[in-house]
Amino acid sequence: MCGIVGYVGDRQALDVVVEGLRRLEYRGYDSAGVATVTAGVLHTRKRAGKLGNLEKMLAESPLPASTVGMGHTRWATHGAPTDRNAHPHLDDDGRVAVIHNGIIENFATLRHELEQRGHDLRSDTDTEVVAHLLSEEFEPAGRDLAEALRRVCRRLEGAFTLVAVHAEVPDVVVGARRNSPLVVGVGAGENFLGSDVAAFIAHTREAIELGQDQVVELRRDGVTVTTFDGEPAEVRPYHVDWDASAAEKGGYDHFMLKEIAEQPRAVADTLRGRIGPDGRLHLDEMRLSDDELREIDKIVIVACGTAYHAGLLAKYAIEHWTRIPCEVETASEFRYRDPILTRSTLVVAISQSGETMDTLMALRHAKEQRSRVLAICNVNGSTIPRESDAVVYTHAGPEVAVASTKAFLTQVVAVQLVALYLAQVRGTKWGDEIAAHVRELATMPEKVDQVLDTVEPVRALARTLVDARTVLFLGRHVGYPVALEGALKLKELAYMHAEGFPAGELKHGPIALIEDGLPVVVIVPSPAARSVLHDKIVSNIQEVRARGARTIVIAEEGDAAVEPYADHLVRIPRVPVLLQPLLATVPLQVLACEMATAKGYDVDQPRNLAKSVTVE
Ligand code: M6R
């Protein structure tokens, strides 16, 4: 949720840190701060608001040159987003600085104990206790900052990534990780820490993934990783296969626009290497044997937000292809209702970031019940795939905009792959039927591209909708999750009330909302595949239009039945019914992005949101 960068080397630490924070700003942007050490003195600057405010402060009040530093962008959990609560936080003497991502659950007790011992805590944050505890432990730990941090970590409860520097060890940065992400970037004569690799990708593509409950000590010439108990820890070095330009805007006004445009490539990359010449699927990271896959008698999907909508779509694909009963649940609700899980239940955790705490906790609950867990994830080596039995990576590349676009499309592709793969292994459908669908799947990059070529009128339409008080989205079958996704995009980007409904529910209540001029977006199923459903939704369009709604209809090419009832018609290519969401979602992404732009809102960093929600 917060962005963290650490650096030790020969360059100006502040330049590296601020550049890293810029790349991580999508993680949180309530406030930002930095700390550096120069000649045995700790220096900090911090400011509420976006990173630009901190940069302005640094320009007005520069820090002395330093080759050791760290920085933070915050998404507030404890304490308002003010200068005072911005990170770094210091001990009483201003010798130790700490930045933090996560929540320290026992901070109130620790704070009380520290105050009893005479410490003066100046912020409302949970983080500040760590600075004071580190200060207390520094001498007893033999002035070894890593050892002091290990001692402190053993006393903390909750989820945290911590990074700290100390005025008296000016060539060291230390970090700790429990349940929140932290990655080491390994350079030549310099080393980095980051909440994710975007923080240091401009400098090195060699990374080390820290595991749970590990402490890292970073020096110019080396990296030492231990457990919280001080034992040498096993680490996984890896090479990052995307470069800095992939995380830049590449000429687009917003990352979101760039990421929408990247969808054909993202879908193609997610399919690449997984379809054999005979149409058979190969999922190399599946890591569950065919026998294990044959034992599955129930599938439960857990995810949040947009990933949950991909999960809803997975149910249609999984039940159709495999005939295995499939449930979909919002991850934050899952473990609190005592779900029925057995060894033969497969839990599928879908997450772009692989760090969403609600999804991670659902996954852990499933593992405690001995269920097998399959992750569908975009970030290589993140916590969710690491803790899962199997993984299918979506190869969307880095998604920076808070609103998920290309990650969603690739999640939808991945769930299709999983459903078809299970059908292949379990023999629930004929091989040629699977191969025919796989061939259709392989054409989707081109078809998404065709949709992107025709969205200009959607932009113009969006500009006419900015004064609407509410927008309704209707869909049936796989169009229903698309309707939910369209509504979510509009809420998070254009700060507008929007609701997605199954169109069949209209007459059970929502139709009362229809009034003159109310925009209603309708996703129309293919007339070919399920004509009854198609005809029913055409009736639904007529019903809302008769009551004054302004209808915006997304329908396949050649579907003439919708024409008389559509105030605005958006055409998408004809594809098999289960694949239609890959196309129908795209105009809705464009609609929301354009409405937010027209309203003057920050498209990439909508208010109150963070890219990865790493607290529950
Ligand atoms: O990283 P995850 O896929 O686990 O994130 C889940 C949701 O937080 C995320 O999809 C969120 O709803 C997006 N902002 C939607 O655009």
Short mmCIF file of C-alpha atoms in Angstrom, two decimals, residues 35-523:
data_model
loop_
_atom_site.label_atom_id
_atom_site.label_comp_id
_atom_site.label_asym_id
_atom_site.label_seq_id
_atom_site.Cartn_x
_atom_site.Cartn_y
_atom_site.Cartn_z
CA ALA A 35 15.90 10.25 5.02
CA THR A 36 19.63 10.35 4.26
CA VAL A 37 22.76 10.07 6.39
CA THR A 38 25.73 12.40 5.91
CA ALA A 39 28.81 12.51 8.13
CA GLY A 40 27.10 10.86 11.08
CA VAL A 41 24.00 13.06 10.87
CA LEU A 42 20.52 11.94 9.89
CA HIS A 43 18.54 14.28 7.62
CA THR A 44 14.86 13.99 6.77
CA ARG A 45 12.25 15.85 4.77
CA LYS A 46 8.56 14.91 4.57
CA ARG A 47 5.38 16.49 3.29
CA ALA A 48 1.67 15.70 3.11
CA GLY A 49 0.21 15.35 -0.38
CA LYS A 50 1.74 13.97 -3.52
CA LEU A 51 5.40 13.47 -4.19
CA GLY A 52 5.52 16.82 -6.00
CA ASN A 53 5.07 18.59 -2.64
CA LEU A 54 8.10 16.81 -1.23
CA GLU A 55 10.16 17.59 -4.34
CA LYS A 56 9.26 21.26 -3.98
CA MET A 57 10.36 21.16 -0.35
CA LEU A 58 13.64 19.49 -1.30
CA ALA A 59 14.26 22.18 -3.90
CA GLU A 60 13.65 24.94 -1.34
CA SER A 61 15.51 23.23 1.46
CA PRO A 62 18.08 20.81 -0.05
CA LEU A 63 19.70 17.96 1.86
CA PRO A 64 23.48 17.56 2.02
CA ALA A 65 25.06 15.08 -0.41
CA SER A 66 24.69 11.46 0.72
CA THR A 67 25.13 7.98 -0.69
CA VAL A 68 22.76 6.27 1.76
CA GLY A 69 19.06 6.97 1.87
CA MET A 70 15.49 5.79 1.89
CA GLY A 71 12.10 7.15 0.91
CA HIS A 72 8.40 6.49 1.36
CA THR A 73 5.06 7.35 -0.18
CA ARG A 74 2.20 6.76 2.18
CA TRP A 75 -1.36 5.51 2.05
CA ALA A 76 -2.65 6.36 5.51
CA THR A 77 -3.88 3.67 7.88
CA HIS A 78 -3.17 5.13 11.35
CA GLY A 79 -3.34 8.89 11.57
CA ALA A 80 -4.47 11.47 9.04
CA PRO A 81 -2.32 12.19 5.99
CA THR A 82 -0.47 15.17 7.50
CA ASP A 83 3.16 16.33 7.54
CA ARG A 84 3.45 15.03 11.10
CA ASN A 85 2.25 11.54 10.24
CA ALA A 86 4.28 11.29 7.03
CA HIS A 87 7.22 8.87 7.13
CA PRO A 88 10.10 8.66 8.06
CA HIS A 89 9.55 8.58 11.81
CA LEU A 90 12.41 9.20 14.22
CA ASP A 91 13.45 8.26 17.75
CA ASP A 92 13.73 10.94 20.45
CA ASP A 93 17.28 11.91 19.46
CA GLY A 94 16.73 11.96 15.72
CA ARG A 95 19.41 9.24 15.23
CA VAL A 96 17.17 6.49 13.78
CA ALA A 97 14.68 6.87 10.94
CA VAL A 98 12.06 4.27 10.00
CA ILE A 99 9.63 3.88 7.12
CA HIS A 100 6.90 1.28 7.09
CA ASN A 101 4.24 -0.38 4.98
CA GLY A 102 1.52 -2.39 6.73
CA ILE A 103 -0.11 -2.30 10.14
CA ILE A 104 1.53 -2.99 13.50
CA GLU A 105 -1.38 -4.45 15.38
CA ASN A 106 0.10 -4.26 18.88
CA PHE A 107 1.33 -0.69 18.47
CA ALA A 108 -1.00 0.70 21.17
CA THR A 109 0.55 -1.56 23.83
CA LEU A 110 4.07 -0.85 22.61
CA ARG A 111 3.40 2.87 22.53
CA HIS A 112 2.06 2.82 26.07
CA GLU A 113 5.16 0.94 27.26
CA LEU A 114 7.47 3.37 25.46
CA GLU A 115 5.69 6.38 26.97
CA GLN A 116 6.02 4.80 30.41
CA ARG A 117 9.75 4.57 29.78
CA GLY A 118 9.84 8.29 28.98
CA HIS A 119 9.76 8.33 25.17
CA ASP A 120 8.04 11.22 23.48
CA LEU A 121 5.93 9.97 20.56
CA ARG A 122 5.01 12.76 18.21
CA SER A 123 2.79 11.22 15.55
CA ASP A 124 -0.48 9.30 15.45
CA THR A 125 1.08 6.45 13.51
CA ASP A 126 1.73 2.85 14.45
CA THR A 127 5.14 3.17 12.74
CA GLU A 128 6.74 5.55 15.18
CA VAL A 129 6.99 2.91 17.92
CA VAL A 130 9.51 1.05 15.74
CA ALA A 131 11.90 4.02 15.65
CA HIS A 132 11.88 4.25 19.45
CA LEU A 133 12.22 0.50 19.91
CA LEU A 134 15.15 0.41 17.48
CA SER A 135 16.80 3.19 19.38
CA GLU A 136 16.43 1.21 22.62
CA GLU A 137 17.83 -1.97 21.05
CA PHE A 138 20.76 -0.41 19.19
CA GLU A 139 23.30 -0.44 22.06
CA PRO A 140 22.28 -3.84 23.52
CA ALA A 141 22.56 -5.29 19.98
CA GLY A 142 26.21 -4.21 19.88
CA ARG A 143 25.41 -1.21 17.62
CA ASP A 144 24.41 -3.69 14.91
CA LEU A 145 21.36 -2.17 13.24
CA ALA A 146 20.25 -5.43 11.60
CA GLU A 147 20.38 -7.25 14.95
CA ALA A 148 18.48 -4.39 16.60
CA LEU A 149 15.82 -4.68 13.89
CA ARG A 150 15.56 -8.44 14.37
CA ARG A 151 14.98 -7.92 18.09
CA VAL A 152 12.31 -5.34 17.39
CA CYS A 153 10.58 -7.46 14.76
CA ARG A 154 10.23 -10.32 17.22
CA ARG A 155 8.07 -8.00 19.33
CA LEU A 156 5.82 -6.77 16.52
CA GLU A 157 2.46 -8.23 15.55
CA GLY A 158 0.74 -7.61 12.25
CA ALA A 159 1.97 -7.00 8.73
CA PHE A 160 4.98 -4.90 7.99
CA THR A 161 7.75 -3.98 5.69
CA LEU A 162 10.22 -1.83 7.61
CA VAL A 163 13.29 0.00 6.38
CA ALA A 164 15.60 1.94 8.68
CA VAL A 165 18.81 3.95 8.71
CA HIS A 166 20.89 5.08 11.70
CA ALA A 167 23.17 8.11 11.92
CA GLU A 168 25.91 5.99 13.54
CA VAL A 169 26.05 3.31 10.84
CA PRO A 170 26.14 5.58 7.81
CA ASP A 171 26.88 2.87 5.24
CA VAL A 172 23.99 0.55 6.06
CA VAL A 173 20.29 0.33 5.24
CA VAL A 174 18.27 -2.41 6.92
CA GLY A 175 14.87 -3.84 6.03
CA ALA A 176 12.43 -6.40 7.39
CA ARG A 177 9.50 -8.17 5.89
CA ARG A 178 6.43 -9.87 7.32
CA ASN A 179 3.33 -10.19 5.12
CA SER A 180 4.12 -7.03 3.15
CA PRO A 181 6.32 -6.97 0.06
CA LEU A 182 10.04 -6.05 -0.01
CA VAL A 183 12.47 -6.78 -2.83
CA VAL A 184 16.25 -6.29 -2.98
CA GLY A 185 17.87 -4.90 -6.14
CA VAL A 186 21.44 -6.11 -6.56
CA GLY A 187 23.78 -3.73 -8.39
CA ALA A 188 27.55 -3.44 -8.83
CA GLY A 189 28.89 -1.51 -5.84
CA GLU A 190 25.37 -0.47 -4.95
CA ASN A 191 22.23 -2.13 -3.67
CA PHE A 192 18.58 -1.21 -3.46
CA LEU A 193 15.38 -1.99 -1.60
CA GLY A 194 11.91 -1.51 -3.00
CA SER A 195 8.30 -2.41 -2.36
CA ASP A 196 8.52 -3.74 -5.88
CA VAL A 197 11.12 -3.86 -8.59
CA ALA A 198 9.79 -0.70 -10.25
CA ALA A 199 11.66 1.18 -7.51
CA PHE A 200 15.08 0.23 -8.92
CA ILE A 201 14.44 -1.19 -12.38
CA ALA A 202 16.22 1.80 -13.98
CA HIS A 203 19.46 0.67 -12.26
CA THR A 204 19.41 -3.10 -12.04
CA ARG A 205 17.30 -6.01 -13.18
CA GLU A 206 18.86 -8.48 -10.73
CA ALA A 207 16.62 -8.94 -7.74
CA ILE A 208 16.28 -11.00 -4.58
CA GLU A 209 12.90 -11.76 -3.23
CA LEU A 210 12.71 -11.62 0.55
CA GLY A 211 10.68 -14.31 2.26
CA GLN A 212 8.44 -14.07 5.27
CA ASP A 213 10.02 -12.95 8.54
CA GLN A 214 13.38 -12.02 7.08
CA VAL A 215 15.73 -9.12 7.79
CA VAL A 216 18.09 -7.75 5.17
CA GLU A 217 21.24 -5.71 5.72
CA LEU A 218 22.26 -3.68 2.69
CA ARG A 219 25.79 -2.40 2.22
CA ARG A 220 27.53 -1.02 -0.85
CA ASP A 221 29.33 -4.31 -1.42
CA GLY A 222 26.86 -6.89 -0.23
CA VAL A 223 23.49 -8.02 0.99
CA THR A 224 22.94 -10.26 4.03
CA VAL A 225 19.59 -11.86 4.68
CA THR A 226 18.66 -13.59 7.91
CA THR A 227 15.54 -14.82 9.65
CA PHE A 228 14.11 -12.81 12.52
CA ASP A 229 16.12 -15.19 14.75
CA GLY A 230 19.39 -14.30 13.04
CA GLU A 231 19.81 -17.56 11.11
CA PRO A 232 21.06 -17.25 7.51
CA ALA A 233 17.97 -17.22 5.29
CA GLU A 234 17.30 -18.92 1.99
CA VAL A 235 16.63 -16.37 -0.71
CA ARG A 236 15.54 -16.56 -4.34
CA PRO A 237 17.55 -14.39 -6.75
CA TYR A 238 15.82 -13.70 -10.06
CA HIS A 239 16.15 -11.63 -13.19
CA VAL A 240 13.44 -9.06 -13.91
CA ASP A 241 12.31 -9.53 -17.48
CA TRP A 242 10.75 -6.13 -18.11
CA ASP A 243 12.64 -2.89 -18.38
CA ALA A 244 12.22 0.66 -17.16
CA SER A 245 10.46 1.84 -20.31
CA ALA A 246 7.68 -0.65 -19.63
CA ALA A 247 6.90 1.33 -16.51
CA GLU A 248 6.93 4.72 -18.27
CA LYS A 249 3.96 6.41 -19.90
CA GLY A 250 5.39 5.96 -23.39
CA GLY A 251 3.79 9.09 -24.83
CA TYR A 252 0.32 8.57 -23.34
CA ASP A 253 -1.23 11.18 -21.05
CA HIS A 254 -1.92 8.57 -18.41
CA PHE A 255 -0.64 5.13 -17.51
CA MET A 256 -4.22 3.92 -17.72
CA LEU A 257 -4.49 4.92 -21.38
CA LYS A 258 -1.19 3.23 -22.09
CA GLU A 259 -2.30 0.10 -20.27
CA ILE A 260 -5.63 -0.01 -22.11
CA ALA A 261 -3.70 0.23 -25.38
CA GLU A 262 -1.33 -2.54 -24.28
CA GLN A 263 -4.14 -5.06 -23.89
CA PRO A 264 -3.72 -6.87 -27.21
CA ARG A 265 -0.06 -7.47 -26.37
CA ALA A 266 -0.85 -8.42 -22.76
CA VAL A 267 -3.43 -10.97 -23.90
CA ALA A 268 -0.99 -12.34 -26.50
CA ASP A 269 1.79 -12.61 -23.89
CA THR A 270 -0.52 -14.45 -21.52
CA LEU A 271 -1.32 -17.00 -24.23
CA ARG A 272 2.26 -17.25 -25.51
CA GLY A 273 3.89 -20.65 -25.07
CA ARG A 274 0.75 -22.18 -23.61
CA ILE A 275 -0.94 -23.46 -26.76
CA GLY A 276 0.70 -26.36 -28.58
CA PRO A 277 0.50 -26.80 -32.38
CA ASP A 278 -2.19 -29.46 -31.81
CA GLY A 279 -4.33 -27.01 -29.80
CA ARG A 280 -3.42 -28.72 -26.51
CA LEU A 281 -2.62 -26.52 -23.55
CA HIS A 282 0.60 -26.51 -21.54
CA LEU A 283 0.62 -24.76 -18.18
CA ASP A 284 4.18 -25.25 -16.99
CA GLU A 285 3.83 -23.56 -13.62
CA MET A 286 0.72 -25.59 -12.77
CA ARG A 287 2.79 -27.70 -10.34
CA LEU A 288 -0.26 -29.87 -9.52
CA SER A 289 -0.12 -33.35 -10.98
CA ASP A 290 -2.82 -34.62 -13.31
CA ASP A 291 -3.90 -37.00 -10.54
CA GLU A 292 -4.28 -34.13 -8.12
CA LEU A 293 -6.29 -32.20 -10.69
CA ARG A 294 -8.53 -35.21 -11.24
CA GLU A 295 -9.28 -35.42 -7.51
CA ILE A 296 -10.77 -31.92 -7.36
CA ASP A 297 -14.47 -31.97 -6.57
CA LYS A 298 -15.07 -28.28 -5.89
CA ILE A 299 -13.43 -25.02 -6.93
CA VAL A 300 -13.64 -21.86 -4.86
CA ILE A 301 -12.40 -18.58 -6.27
CA VAL A 302 -11.30 -15.78 -3.97
CA ALA A 303 -10.33 -12.29 -5.10
CA CYS A 304 -11.07 -8.60 -4.60
CA GLY A 305 -12.33 -5.76 -6.77
CA THR A 306 -11.62 -6.20 -10.45
CA ALA A 307 -9.94 -9.56 -9.84
CA TYR A 308 -13.20 -10.71 -8.21
CA HIS A 309 -15.02 -9.84 -11.42
CA ALA A 310 -12.52 -12.01 -13.30
CA GLY A 311 -13.38 -14.69 -10.71
CA LEU A 312 -17.10 -14.37 -11.48
CA LEU A 313 -16.27 -14.96 -15.13
CA ALA A 314 -14.15 -17.95 -14.18
CA LYS A 315 -17.22 -19.67 -12.75
CA TYR A 316 -18.94 -19.66 -16.16
CA ALA A 317 -15.86 -21.08 -17.86
CA ILE A 318 -14.99 -23.64 -15.18
CA GLU A 319 -18.49 -25.05 -14.79
CA HIS A 320 -19.01 -25.15 -18.55
CA TRP A 321 -15.73 -26.88 -19.38
CA THR A 322 -15.19 -29.08 -16.35
CA ARG A 323 -18.62 -29.59 -14.72
CA ILE A 324 -16.88 -29.05 -11.37
CA PRO A 325 -19.06 -26.93 -9.03
CA CYS A 326 -17.46 -23.53 -8.63
CA GLU A 327 -18.10 -20.82 -6.03
CA VAL A 328 -16.77 -17.27 -6.17
CA GLU A 329 -16.27 -15.24 -3.05
CA THR A 330 -15.03 -11.80 -2.13
CA ALA A 331 -11.75 -12.61 -0.41
CA SER A 332 -12.39 -10.27 2.52
CA GLU A 333 -15.52 -12.25 3.46
CA PHE A 334 -14.22 -15.74 2.87
CA ARG A 335 -12.51 -16.85 6.04
CA TYR A 336 -15.04 -15.23 8.36
CA ARG A 337 -17.91 -17.54 7.41
CA ASP A 338 -16.27 -20.90 8.05
CA PRO A 339 -16.31 -22.06 4.41
CA ILE A 340 -16.50 -25.78 3.67
CA LEU A 341 -13.07 -26.76 2.36
CA THR A 342 -11.50 -30.17 1.97
CA ARG A 343 -8.33 -31.66 0.51
CA SER A 344 -10.16 -32.04 -2.78
CA THR A 345 -11.22 -28.41 -2.97
CA LEU A 346 -9.13 -26.26 -5.29
CA VAL A 347 -9.02 -22.64 -4.16
CA VAL A 348 -8.09 -20.21 -6.93
CA ALA A 349 -6.72 -16.89 -5.68
CA ILE A 350 -6.76 -14.20 -8.36
CA SER A 351 -4.64 -11.10 -7.80
CA GLN A 352 -2.79 -8.70 -10.07
CA SER A 353 -0.33 -7.62 -7.41
CA GLY A 354 -0.06 -10.89 -5.52
CA GLU A 355 0.04 -8.80 -2.35
CA THR A 356 -3.63 -8.07 -1.60
CA MET A 357 -3.94 -8.89 2.08
CA ASP A 358 -7.58 -10.00 1.96
CA THR A 359 -6.77 -12.50 -0.79
CA LEU A 360 -3.61 -13.65 0.96
CA MET A 361 -5.51 -14.28 4.19
CA ALA A 362 -8.21 -16.22 2.30
CA LEU A 363 -5.46 -18.32 0.70
CA ARG A 364 -3.85 -19.03 4.07
CA HIS A 365 -7.19 -20.04 5.51
CA ALA A 366 -7.67 -22.45 2.62
CA LYS A 367 -4.21 -23.94 3.18
CA GLU A 368 -4.92 -24.40 6.88
CA GLN A 369 -7.92 -26.50 5.81
CA ARG A 370 -5.54 -28.53 3.57
CA SER A 371 -7.12 -27.31 0.33
CA ARG A 372 -4.84 -26.86 -2.66
CA VAL A 373 -4.36 -23.32 -3.85
CA LEU A 374 -3.76 -22.11 -7.38
CA ALA A 375 -2.74 -18.46 -7.84
CA ILE A 376 -3.51 -16.42 -10.93
CA CYS A 377 -1.16 -13.52 -10.57
CA ASN A 378 0.67 -10.84 -12.54
CA VAL A 379 3.65 -10.13 -10.31
CA ASN A 380 6.33 -12.77 -10.45
CA GLY A 381 7.47 -13.96 -7.05
CA SER A 382 4.94 -11.95 -5.06
CA THR A 383 3.51 -13.38 -1.86
CA ILE A 384 0.31 -15.00 -3.19
CA PRO A 385 1.99 -17.19 -5.84
CA ARG A 386 4.83 -17.95 -3.43
CA GLU A 387 2.41 -19.34 -0.89
CA SER A 388 0.29 -21.22 -3.42
CA ASP A 389 0.69 -24.81 -4.59
CA ALA A 390 0.51 -23.78 -8.23
CA VAL A 391 0.48 -20.61 -10.26
CA VAL A 392 -0.59 -19.36 -13.65
CA TYR A 393 1.04 -16.01 -14.32
CA THR A 394 -0.77 -13.40 -16.37
CA HIS A 395 1.89 -11.71 -18.44
CA ALA A 396 0.34 -8.25 -18.49
CA GLY A 397 3.61 -6.50 -17.64
CA PRO A 398 3.70 -3.82 -14.94
CA GLU A 399 0.32 -2.24 -14.30
CA VAL A 400 0.84 1.19 -12.76
CA ALA A 401 -2.54 2.92 -12.99
CA VAL A 402 -4.59 2.18 -9.91
CA ALA A 403 -7.59 1.17 -12.04
CA SER A 404 -6.96 -2.30 -13.33
CA THR A 405 -7.35 -2.78 -17.09
CA LYS A 406 -4.84 -5.03 -18.81
CA ALA A 407 -4.51 -7.13 -15.67
CA PHE A 408 -8.25 -7.83 -15.82
CA LEU A 409 -8.19 -8.93 -19.44
CA THR A 410 -5.26 -11.22 -18.79
CA GLN A 411 -6.97 -12.66 -15.71
CA VAL A 412 -9.96 -13.49 -17.89
CA VAL A 413 -7.62 -15.21 -20.35
CA ALA A 414 -5.91 -17.08 -17.51
CA VAL A 415 -9.17 -18.41 -16.10
CA GLN A 416 -10.12 -19.62 -19.56
CA LEU A 417 -6.77 -21.40 -19.77
CA VAL A 418 -7.26 -23.00 -16.35
CA ALA A 419 -10.80 -24.15 -17.18
CA LEU A 420 -9.75 -25.60 -20.53
CA TYR A 421 -6.66 -27.23 -19.04
CA LEU A 422 -8.76 -28.93 -16.36
CA ALA A 423 -11.16 -30.12 -19.06
CA GLN A 424 -8.20 -31.46 -21.04
CA VAL A 425 -6.76 -33.33 -18.05
CA ARG A 426 -10.07 -34.64 -16.78
CA GLY A 427 -11.48 -35.43 -20.22
CA THR A 428 -14.75 -33.62 -19.54
CA LYS A 429 -14.97 -32.32 -23.12
CA TRP A 430 -13.87 -33.67 -26.48
CA GLY A 431 -10.35 -32.71 -27.48
CA ASP A 432 -11.51 -31.05 -30.72
CA GLU A 433 -14.08 -28.98 -28.87
CA ILE A 434 -11.35 -27.70 -26.55
CA ALA A 435 -8.96 -27.13 -29.45
CA ALA A 436 -11.61 -25.15 -31.36
CA HIS A 437 -12.14 -22.85 -28.38
CA VAL A 438 -8.40 -22.49 -27.86
CA ARG A 439 -8.09 -21.42 -31.52
CA GLU A 440 -10.72 -18.73 -30.87
CA LEU A 441 -8.85 -17.66 -27.74
CA ALA A 442 -5.72 -17.26 -29.82
CA THR A 443 -7.50 -14.69 -32.03
CA MET A 444 -8.39 -12.44 -29.11
CA PRO A 445 -5.35 -10.12 -29.22
CA GLU A 446 -6.32 -9.14 -32.76
CA LYS A 447 -9.97 -8.67 -31.79
CA VAL A 448 -9.15 -6.55 -28.74
CA ASP A 449 -7.09 -4.45 -31.13
CA GLN A 450 -10.10 -4.06 -33.43
CA VAL A 451 -12.18 -2.83 -30.48
CA LEU A 452 -9.48 -0.31 -29.58
CA ASP A 453 -9.55 0.98 -33.15
CA THR A 454 -13.22 1.84 -32.86
CA VAL A 455 -13.51 3.43 -29.39
CA GLU A 456 -13.22 7.07 -30.49
CA PRO A 457 -17.03 7.57 -30.44
CA VAL A 458 -17.03 6.19 -26.85
CA ARG A 459 -14.71 9.06 -25.88
CA ALA A 460 -17.09 11.60 -27.41
CA LEU A 461 -20.00 9.88 -25.66
CA ALA A 462 -18.20 10.00 -22.30
CA ARG A 463 -17.88 13.75 -22.50
CA THR A 464 -21.67 14.04 -22.81
CA LEU A 465 -22.22 11.98 -19.65
CA VAL A 466 -20.16 13.94 -17.15
CA ASP A 467 -23.18 15.57 -15.53
CA ALA A 468 -25.09 12.33 -15.01
CA ARG A 469 -25.83 11.64 -11.34
CA THR A 470 -25.76 7.92 -11.77
CA VAL A 471 -25.04 5.35 -14.49
CA LEU A 472 -26.51 1.85 -14.52
CA PHE A 473 -24.87 -1.14 -16.19
CA LEU A 474 -26.90 -4.20 -17.18
CA GLY A 475 -25.71 -7.57 -18.34
CA ARG A 476 -26.76 -11.20 -18.36
CA HIS A 477 -24.69 -14.38 -18.13
CA VAL A 478 -21.02 -13.35 -18.68
CA GLY A 479 -22.25 -9.82 -19.40
CA TYR A 480 -23.17 -9.43 -15.74
CA PRO A 481 -19.58 -9.42 -14.36
CA VAL A 482 -18.73 -7.06 -17.23
CA ALA A 483 -21.51 -4.75 -16.01
CA LEU A 484 -20.05 -4.89 -12.48
CA GLU A 485 -16.59 -4.08 -13.83
CA GLY A 486 -17.92 -1.16 -15.90
CA ALA A 487 -19.62 0.26 -12.80
CA LEU A 488 -16.50 -0.20 -10.64
CA LYS A 489 -14.35 1.63 -13.18
CA LEU A 490 -16.74 4.56 -13.20
CA LYS A 491 -16.90 4.73 -9.40
CA GLU A 492 -13.16 4.65 -8.85
CA LEU A 493 -12.20 6.99 -11.70
CA ALA A 494 -15.08 9.42 -12.23
CA TYR A 495 -16.25 9.35 -8.56
CA MET A 496 -19.73 8.70 -9.83
CA HIS A 497 -22.50 6.55 -8.50
CA ALA A 498 -22.74 3.51 -10.75
CA GLU A 499 -24.33 0.09 -10.29
CA GLY A 500 -24.09 -3.13 -12.23
CA PHE A 501 -27.15 -5.40 -12.28
CA PRO A 502 -28.08 -8.71 -13.86
CA ALA A 503 -30.63 -7.41 -16.36
CA GLY A 504 -33.15 -10.04 -15.27
CA GLU A 505 -33.24 -8.42 -11.83
CA LEU A 506 -34.45 -5.10 -13.22
CA LYS A 507 -38.11 -5.75 -12.56
CA HIS A 508 -37.33 -6.90 -9.02
CA GLY A 509 -36.40 -3.39 -7.92
CA PRO A 510 -33.73 -1.48 -9.84
CA ILE A 511 -36.14 -0.40 -12.58
CA ALA A 512 -37.53 2.10 -10.04
CA LEU A 513 -34.27 4.03 -10.48
CA ILE A 514 -34.93 4.71 -14.15
CA GLU A 515 -35.82 8.31 -14.88
CA ASP A 516 -35.63 10.62 -17.83
CA GLY A 517 -32.17 10.78 -19.35
CA LEU A 518 -30.55 8.24 -16.96
CA PRO A 519 -27.66 6.59 -18.83
CA VAL A 520 -28.02 2.80 -18.90
CA VAL A 521 -25.20 0.77 -20.40
CA VAL A 522 -26.30 -2.66 -21.63
CA ILE A 523 -23.95 -5.49 -22.53
#
